[in-house]
Each structure stands twice: as structure tokens, then as C-alpha cells.
Amino acid sequence: MRRLVEFLLARTPRERRLLGGLVVFAVPLAVIFGVLLPMQAQLETARREEVEAAVLHLWVAERAAAAGASAPAAPRAARPPIGSSGLEQGLISAGLRGDVTDLGVRDDGVIELRFEQVDFTVLANWISAARPEWGYDISSFRFEARDVSGAVSATLSLAPQG
């Protein structure tokens, strides 16, 4: 503080007024550019993400309502499970085997599949087309959007029918 006072006392009154004017303009500009503008950008990003989440929620609700309105499916006969090798052959034919990061079978016969990054449409088409033939029911699943457009990380647990 003493150095600042000595510095200012060594200046002429005109120089002190110029320095004071500079401080009066520089501090608000620093606050605006250093704090307020970045906060505004974060606020806009958060609002955009909120709108995207609301749109996704509405889409899921519409799909759930459409699924609930459809006629119940006739009961189907349980099929014998095709096993992990059968699933692997299906993955290969669908072009998904390279995307699988984990394929394991638990002691109770449940097969667990994990994809770190896979095209959602390709994965959904494979599940829709092949699932009735597997002899497995999907006991749990989790999809998370990735940064790449249309890509998800996915985890599936398949339990033998019965």
C-alpha cells in the first residue's frame, strides 16, 4: 500500500486523474468480461440443455403412451437360450461385434453386454430384429447419450426366458 501511495504522490495531479479514470473504467470492464459474459454463456447453455431434456422427456412419454395403447401381445412360447456364442454371431452379422466392450455370462445364465460407444439406431435395430429369437428377456438396460451425434453407451442384461 505504501508503494502505491508513493507512486501516486510522485505523479502530477493530471496523471493521477488519468489513472483514476482508467481504474473507474477498467474495473467494471474487467467484471463484465471476466465474470458476467461467461456466466451469460453458461446460462444460455443450461437453458438449451433444459429444452433438449424436456423434448426428450416428451418424446419418451409419447412412445410410452403409444406402447400402452397398442394391443397386448399374445403370449409366446419360451425358446431355449442361444447362449453367448449365438449372441456373438448375431452381433457379428449386424456389424456390432467391434463395438462390444464387454460380453460376459454370470453363473445364473444371465448375459451382460456393454458398449462404450455405439450407433443407437444400429443397436436398436439389432435388438428389435433378433430379440424374439434369442431365448432371453431383457432384464435390465441402460443407454446414455455420448458426445457424438447418434451414439450411446449401452449396458444390457439378458436373462433366460422361463
XYZ file of N, CA and C in Angstrom, residues 6-156:
453
model
N 3.210 6.150 -2.568
C 4.411 6.858 -3.036
C 4.382 7.036 -4.549
N 3.903 6.001 -5.251
C 3.795 6.094 -6.707
C 2.840 7.222 -7.102
N 1.678 7.291 -6.432
C 0.695 8.316 -6.763
C 1.174 9.717 -6.392
N 1.885 9.832 -5.273
C 2.398 11.153 -4.870
C 3.467 11.657 -5.839
N 4.160 10.733 -6.485
C 5.193 11.133 -7.438
C 4.586 11.599 -8.765
N 3.314 11.386 -8.992
C 2.638 11.773 -10.230
C 2.055 13.185 -10.095
N 1.871 13.788 -11.233
C 1.251 15.114 -11.251
C -0.255 14.926 -11.055
N -0.966 16.015 -10.656
C -2.417 15.888 -10.478
C -3.120 15.399 -11.749
N -2.644 15.833 -12.886
C -3.262 15.396 -14.145
C -3.071 13.886 -14.335
N -1.870 13.361 -14.073
C -1.596 11.932 -14.210
C -2.447 11.124 -13.228
N -2.620 11.639 -12.014
C -3.449 10.942 -11.017
C -4.908 10.865 -11.480
N -5.430 11.959 -12.060
C -6.801 11.929 -12.573
C -6.941 10.914 -13.709
N -5.944 10.868 -14.606
C -5.981 9.897 -15.699
C -5.948 8.463 -15.164
N -5.109 8.193 -14.185
C -5.045 6.853 -13.579
C -6.358 6.519 -12.878
N -6.935 7.501 -12.198
C -8.227 7.281 -11.535
C -9.316 6.976 -12.547
N -9.345 7.718 -13.652
C -10.323 7.457 -14.708
C -10.129 6.085 -15.326
N -8.870 5.703 -15.489
C -8.581 4.374 -16.022
C -9.109 3.288 -15.089
N -8.922 3.452 -13.796
C -9.417 2.471 -12.821
C -10.948 2.441 -12.832
N -11.578 3.601 -12.940
C -13.035 3.670 -12.938
C -13.614 2.909 -14.137
N -12.938 2.933 -15.272
C -13.427 2.211 -16.452
C -12.917 0.772 -16.512
N -11.698 0.533 -16.068
C -11.094 -0.797 -16.190
C -11.750 -1.815 -15.266
N -12.068 -1.443 -14.045
C -12.656 -2.399 -13.103
C -14.025 -2.892 -13.581
N -14.943 -2.012 -13.970
C -16.228 -2.524 -14.475
C -16.071 -3.384 -15.739
N -15.158 -2.972 -16.639
C -14.946 -3.774 -17.841
C -14.396 -5.155 -17.488
N -13.494 -5.200 -16.524
C -12.944 -6.492 -16.099
C -14.045 -7.371 -15.509
N -14.938 -6.786 -14.740
C -16.054 -7.555 -14.167
C -16.985 -8.037 -15.276
N -17.272 -7.179 -16.225
C -18.175 -7.557 -17.315
C -17.576 -8.689 -18.145
N -16.326 -8.535 -18.596
C -15.720 -9.526 -19.475
C -15.211 -10.751 -18.724
N -14.838 -10.593 -17.484
C -14.292 -11.723 -16.732
C -15.316 -12.535 -15.976
N -16.469 -11.938 -15.641
C -17.456 -12.645 -14.823
C -18.814 -12.733 -15.513
N -19.369 -11.601 -15.893
C -20.747 -11.584 -16.379
C -20.939 -12.263 -17.738
N -20.060 -12.021 -18.695
C -20.214 -12.656 -20.004
C -20.054 -14.172 -19.939
N -19.062 -14.724 -19.221
C -19.004 -16.182 -19.101
C -20.234 -16.762 -18.396
N -20.758 -16.057 -17.403
C -21.957 -16.544 -16.725
C -23.149 -16.542 -17.681
N -23.240 -15.548 -18.546
C -24.323 -15.484 -19.521
C -24.227 -16.655 -20.486
N -23.027 -16.990 -20.932
C -22.852 -18.115 -21.850
C -23.245 -19.429 -21.163
N -22.884 -19.599 -19.903
C -23.260 -20.802 -19.162
C -24.770 -20.870 -18.983
N -25.400 -19.744 -18.734
C -26.854 -19.709 -18.579
C -27.548 -20.116 -19.879
N -27.070 -19.608 -21.007
C -27.660 -19.974 -22.297
C -27.484 -21.467 -22.572
N -26.325 -22.016 -22.253
C -26.083 -23.454 -22.436
C -27.010 -24.269 -21.552
N -27.176 -23.864 -20.313
C -28.064 -24.584 -19.395
C -29.513 -24.529 -19.876
N -29.943 -23.388 -20.379
C -31.318 -23.272 -20.889
C -31.525 -24.163 -22.110
N -30.530 -24.202 -23.008
C -30.628 -25.052 -24.193
C -30.688 -26.525 -23.786
N -29.867 -26.944 -22.832
C -29.880 -28.329 -22.359
C -31.206 -28.658 -21.674
N -31.778 -27.690 -20.969
C -33.072 -27.913 -20.322
C -34.163 -28.143 -21.360
N -34.145 -27.365 -22.436
C -35.127 -27.536 -23.505
C -34.940 -28.900 -24.170
N -33.691 -29.298 -24.435
C -33.429 -30.597 -25.048
C -33.925 -31.726 -24.151
N -33.721 -31.613 -22.851
C -34.186 -32.635 -21.917
C -35.709 -32.702 -21.898
N -36.364 -31.553 -21.958
C -37.833 -31.534 -21.975
C -38.369 -32.176 -23.246
N -37.733 -31.899 -24.370
C -38.154 -32.503 -25.638
C -37.969 -34.014 -25.582
N -36.847 -34.468 -25.057
C -36.607 -35.906 -24.925
C -37.642 -36.540 -23.999
N -37.969 -35.866 -22.911
C -38.976 -36.380 -21.979
C -40.333 -36.526 -22.665
N -40.722 -35.533 -23.439
C -41.987 -35.612 -24.168
C -41.979 -36.748 -25.182
N -40.842 -36.922 -25.880
C -40.742 -37.996 -26.863
C -40.899 -39.357 -26.186
N -40.225 -39.544 -25.047
C -40.321 -40.810 -24.323
C -41.755 -41.020 -23.824
N -42.384 -39.978 -23.317
C -43.760 -40.103 -22.835
C -44.704 -40.470 -23.979
N -44.507 -39.883 -25.156
C -45.332 -40.229 -26.311
C -45.128 -41.679 -26.724
N -43.877 -42.141 -26.723
C -43.591 -43.544 -27.075
C -44.212 -44.485 -26.047
N -44.147 -44.122 -24.778
C -44.736 -44.968 -23.737
C -46.252 -45.011 -23.879
N -46.867 -43.879 -24.179
C -48.318 -43.849 -24.367
C -48.710 -44.675 -25.587
N -47.935 -44.583 -26.651
C -48.230 -45.362 -27.850
C -48.069 -46.856 -27.576
N -47.059 -47.218 -26.806
C -46.849 -48.632 -26.477
C -47.969 -49.143 -25.575
N -48.441 -48.322 -24.677
C -49.527 -48.722 -23.781
C -50.852 -48.835 -24.501
N -51.017 -48.071 -25.574
C -52.278 -48.095 -26.309
C -52.363 -49.272 -27.279
N -51.233 -49.864 -27.616
C -51.268 -50.983 -28.560
C -51.839 -52.222 -27.887
N -52.346 -53.124 -28.697
C -52.966 -54.344 -28.180
C -51.904 -55.214 -27.504
N -52.271 -55.880 -26.425
C -51.287 -56.729 -25.757
C -50.868 -57.877 -26.674
N -49.618 -58.202 -26.603
C -49.080 -59.262 -27.447
C -49.544 -60.621 -26.929
N -49.724 -61.514 -27.865
C -50.106 -62.872 -27.482
C -48.936 -63.526 -26.762
N -49.219 -64.341 -25.740
C -48.110 -64.978 -25.048
C -47.335 -65.874 -26.005
N -46.050 -65.868 -25.857
C -45.221 -66.666 -26.745
C -44.572 -67.789 -25.962
N -44.262 -68.807 -26.659
C -43.626 -69.956 -26.028
C -42.168 -69.624 -25.747
N -41.700 -70.090 -24.616
C -40.302 -69.856 -24.262
C -39.411 -70.647 -25.206
N -38.348 -70.018 -25.647
C -37.387 -70.667 -26.538
C -36.135 -70.993 -25.739
N -35.410 -71.976 -26.162
C -34.145 -72.246 -25.475
C -33.158 -71.121 -25.775
N -32.383 -70.693 -24.778
C -31.416 -69.607 -24.992
C -30.361 -70.004 -26.023
N -29.959 -69.032 -26.830
C -28.960 -69.306 -27.860
C -27.545 -69.221 -27.317
N -27.376 -68.717 -26.112
C -26.061 -68.640 -25.491
C -25.248 -67.460 -25.983
N -24.103 -67.271 -25.326
C -23.269 -66.116 -25.666
C -22.676 -66.243 -27.063
N -22.378 -67.462 -27.509
C -21.824 -67.615 -28.857
C -22.872 -67.277 -29.913
N -24.133 -67.640 -29.663
C -25.203 -67.277 -30.594
C -25.400 -65.773 -30.654
N -25.348 -65.130 -29.493
C -25.460 -63.662 -29.480
C -24.280 -63.033 -30.204
N -23.108 -63.602 -30.009
C -21.923 -63.058 -30.657
C -22.036 -63.174 -32.173
N -22.577 -64.278 -32.667
C -22.779 -64.432 -34.112
C -23.767 -63.371 -34.627
N -24.821 -63.107 -33.852
C -25.764 -62.054 -34.231
C -25.110 -60.681 -34.247
N -24.235 -60.429 -33.281
C -23.506 -59.159 -33.243
C -22.598 -59.021 -34.460
N -21.935 -60.106 -34.824
C -21.042 -60.084 -35.981
C -21.834 -59.797 -37.246
N -22.968 -60.489 -37.429
C -23.759 -60.276 -38.646
C -24.363 -58.876 -38.706
N -24.612 -58.269 -37.559
C -25.150 -56.903 -37.539
C -24.045 -55.852 -37.614
N -22.787 -56.290 -37.586
C -21.672 -55.338 -37.630
C -21.426 -54.639 -36.311
N -21.874 -55.242 -35.202
C -21.747 -54.617 -33.881
C -20.658 -55.246 -33.017
N -20.061 -56.349 -33.429
C -19.119 -57.054 -32.561
C -17.938 -56.171 -32.175
N -17.468 -55.359 -33.080
C -16.344 -54.464 -32.785
C -16.688 -53.393 -31.768
N -17.972 -53.117 -31.584
C -18.399 -52.081 -30.636
C -18.603 -52.615 -29.224
N -18.635 -53.942 -29.061
C -18.856 -54.548 -27.746
C -17.573 -54.415 -26.930
N -17.688 -53.844 -25.723
C -16.523 -53.724 -24.850
C -16.517 -54.796 -23.769
N -17.677 -55.413 -23.515
C -17.745 -56.475 -22.517
C -18.903 -57.398 -22.858
N -18.620 -58.706 -22.881
C -19.638 -59.727 -23.123
C -19.344 -60.840 -22.140
N -20.203 -60.986 -21.133
C -19.953 -61.977 -20.090
C -21.212 -62.722 -19.704
N -20.997 -63.934 -19.164
C -22.106 -64.772 -18.704
C -21.924 -65.005 -17.211
N -22.979 -64.687 -16.432
C -22.939 -64.938 -14.990
C -23.307 -66.388 -14.718
N -23.129 -66.831 -13.478
C -23.433 -68.205 -13.086
C -24.899 -68.562 -13.282
N -25.787 -67.600 -13.140
C -27.221 -67.875 -13.281
C -27.692 -67.830 -14.738
N -26.762 -67.742 -15.690
C -27.103 -67.764 -17.108
C -27.414 -66.402 -17.697
N -27.344 -65.359 -16.901
C -27.612 -64.005 -17.391
C -26.410 -63.519 -18.193
N -26.674 -63.006 -19.371
C -25.615 -62.467 -20.232
C -25.615 -60.954 -20.103
N -24.427 -60.402 -19.938
C -24.283 -58.953 -19.821
C -23.459 -58.443 -20.994
N -24.000 -57.435 -21.666
C -23.344 -56.792 -22.803
C -23.094 -55.331 -22.466
N -21.930 -54.845 -22.853
C -21.638 -53.418 -22.642
C -21.017 -52.852 -23.910
N -21.502 -51.675 -24.293
C -20.982 -50.933 -25.432
C -20.570 -49.562 -24.911
N -19.316 -49.165 -25.139
C -18.880 -47.830 -24.700
C -19.406 -46.752 -25.638
N -19.360 -47.032 -26.945
C -19.892 -46.063 -27.910
C -20.372 -46.846 -29.125
N -21.660 -46.739 -29.388
C -22.275 -47.474 -30.493
C -23.377 -46.616 -31.089
N -23.622 -46.786 -32.376
C -24.705 -46.064 -33.032
C -26.033 -46.595 -32.496
N -26.853 -45.707 -31.936
C -28.100 -46.115 -31.302
C -29.034 -46.811 -32.283
N -29.156 -46.290 -33.479
C -30.084 -46.859 -34.453
C -29.699 -48.285 -34.819
N -28.414 -48.518 -35.041
C -27.954 -49.865 -35.393
C -28.214 -50.823 -34.234
N -27.907 -50.396 -33.014
C -28.127 -51.244 -31.838
C -29.621 -51.522 -31.645
N -30.451 -50.513 -31.757
C -31.896 -50.699 -31.570
C -32.478 -51.616 -32.631
N -32.016 -51.480 -33.865
C -32.494 -52.372 -34.926
C -32.074 -53.814 -34.657
N -30.863 -54.026 -34.176
C -30.390 -55.377 -33.870
C -31.225 -55.985 -32.741
N -31.479 -55.209 -31.699
C -32.279 -55.712 -30.578
C -33.700 -56.033 -31.046
N -34.303 -55.137 -31.811
C -35.683 -55.340 -32.266
C -35.817 -56.555 -33.175
N -34.861 -56.739 -34.065
C -34.950 -57.824 -35.036
C -34.631 -59.180 -34.415
N -33.686 -59.235 -33.516
C -33.186 -60.523 -33.043
C -33.771 -60.972 -31.709
N -34.271 -60.076 -30.903
C -34.663 -60.411 -29.536
C -35.634 -61.580 -29.420
N -36.673 -61.692 -30.222
C -37.589 -62.820 -30.043
C -36.917 -64.179 -30.260
N -35.869 -64.211 -31.059
C -35.205 -65.471 -31.381
C -34.139 -65.866 -30.360
N -33.763 -64.986 -29.467
C -32.658 -65.241 -28.556
C -32.950 -66.303 -27.510
N -34.192 -66.335 -27.028
C -34.490 -67.186 -25.875
C -34.152 -66.466 -24.575
N -33.972 -65.156 -24.658
C -33.655 -64.317 -23.499
C -34.655 -63.177 -23.424
N -34.882 -62.702 -22.215
C -35.634 -61.477 -21.989
C -34.653 -60.423 -21.506
N -34.882 -59.184 -21.902
C -34.023 -58.096 -21.428
C -34.450 -57.787 -20.001
N -33.574 -58.127 -19.045
C -33.922 -57.899 -17.638
C -33.568 -56.489 -17.182
N -32.556 -55.902 -17.796
C -32.231 -54.500 -17.497
C -31.441 -53.923 -18.660
N -31.545 -52.630 -18.806
C -30.795 -51.933 -19.844
C -30.549 -50.507 -19.414
N -29.519 -49.917 -19.978
C -29.196 -48.518 -19.697
C -28.539 -47.934 -20.943
N -29.062 -46.811 -21.384
C -28.500 -46.089 -22.518
C -28.135 -44.693 -22.052
N -26.964 -44.233 -22.450
C -26.541 -42.865 -22.137
C -26.034 -42.226 -23.415
N -26.504 -41.024 -23.699
C -26.061 -40.306 -24.899
C -24.583 -39.969 -24.787
N -23.894 -40.034 -25.908
C -22.482 -39.670 -25.991
C -22.367 -38.335 -26.707
N -21.155 -37.806 -26.740
C -20.918 -36.518 -27.391
C -21.119 -36.599 -28.902
N -20.874 -37.772 -29.480
C -21.036 -37.961 -30.919
C -22.529 -38.094 -31.236
N -22.983 -37.415 -32.266
C -24.399 -37.436 -32.625
C -24.848 -38.847 -32.966
N -25.928 -39.301 -32.319
C -26.496 -40.613 -32.580
C -25.826 -41.749 -31.853
N -24.775 -41.460 -31.106
C -24.043 -42.514 -30.407
C -24.479 -42.574 -28.944
N -24.452 -43.793 -28.398
C -24.802 -44.011 -26.996
C -23.805 -44.991 -26.400
N -23.739 -44.989 -25.075
C -23.119 -46.108 -24.377
C -24.297 -46.931 -23.844
N -24.150 -48.243 -23.905
C -25.276 -49.096 -23.555
C -24.810 -50.274 -22.706
N -25.675 -50.678 -21.781
C -25.458 -51.869 -20.972
C -26.768 -52.657 -20.991
N -26.678 -53.941 -21.335
C -27.844 -54.823 -21.406
C -27.610 -56.057 -20.547
